[in-house]
Structure formats: structure tokens, C-alpha cells
Amino acid sequence: MGNLKIKGNWNVIKGKLKQKYGDLTDDDLKYSEGKGDELLGKLQKKTGKTKDELSSEINKMSS
């Protein structure tokens, strides 16, 4: 599985994810340091994408 690398402003990334996946809530997008796998697991259930796909997508948004 790819590593989740969140750089910059998490609030901006959250906004982009909410726009792309309209059914995500703030609770789904709670992130704290060291809890990347937990976040990806929640997003995987909501979006149907793999953890690798989501990790890659988030990493691209944070660059």
C-alpha cells in the first residue's frame, strides 16, 4: 500500500475530497498524525476505491 503523505493544508484537501465525493462528511475526513490507515479505511468504505488509489489521489492533492 502506498504511503499517505499529507503536506500543506489538510482543510484544502478535505474540501477537494468533499467536492469529488459528495457523500463524505467531516467525520469521515478527520485526520490526525499517525492515523492515515484509519482515514483511508473510512474513505475506502465510502468511495469503493482501493487504499492505494485513495492514497495516490490525496498525495497528488497535497503536492
XYZ file of C-alpha atoms in Angstrom:
63
model
C 0.000 0.000 0.000
C 1.242 3.480 -0.799
C 2.112 5.825 1.997
C -0.213 8.702 2.751
C 1.765 11.945 2.685
C -0.261 14.940 3.671
C 1.555 18.174 3.009
C 0.206 21.662 3.237
C -3.290 22.462 4.366
C -5.471 19.458 5.236
C -8.563 21.685 5.101
C -7.935 22.358 1.397
C -7.529 18.639 0.700
C -10.726 17.888 2.660
C -12.586 20.426 0.545
C -11.357 18.838 -2.676
C -12.350 15.355 -1.469
C -15.819 16.590 -0.439
C -16.297 18.129 -3.881
C -15.265 14.938 -5.634
C -17.142 12.577 -3.291
C -20.257 14.446 -2.202
C -21.311 11.929 0.445
C -18.183 12.404 2.599
C -18.690 14.117 5.935
C -16.321 15.982 8.258
C -16.323 12.893 10.489
C -15.173 10.759 7.540
C -12.336 13.172 6.918
C -10.972 13.528 10.442
C -7.215 13.109 10.239
C -4.657 13.021 12.994
C -0.970 12.257 12.732
C -0.301 8.529 12.591
C -3.912 7.669 11.721
C -3.571 7.616 7.941
C -4.593 3.962 7.609
C -7.732 4.589 9.638
C -8.628 7.556 7.427
C -8.018 5.542 4.259
C -10.174 2.708 5.602
C -13.109 5.064 6.166
C -12.690 6.623 2.738
C -12.403 3.205 1.118
C -15.776 2.161 2.553
C -17.444 5.378 1.386
C -15.936 5.613 -2.101
C -15.368 1.980 -3.097
C -11.797 2.778 -4.172
C -8.731 0.909 -3.008
C -6.452 2.316 -0.331
C -3.701 2.683 -2.939
C -5.970 4.686 -5.244
C -7.067 6.960 -2.423
C -3.547 7.404 -1.081
C -2.295 8.365 -4.525
C -5.169 10.790 -5.032
C -4.624 12.506 -1.675
C -0.871 12.689 -2.227
C -1.461 14.396 -5.594
C -3.822 16.914 -3.967
C -1.235 17.748 -1.317
C 1.623 18.446 -3.743
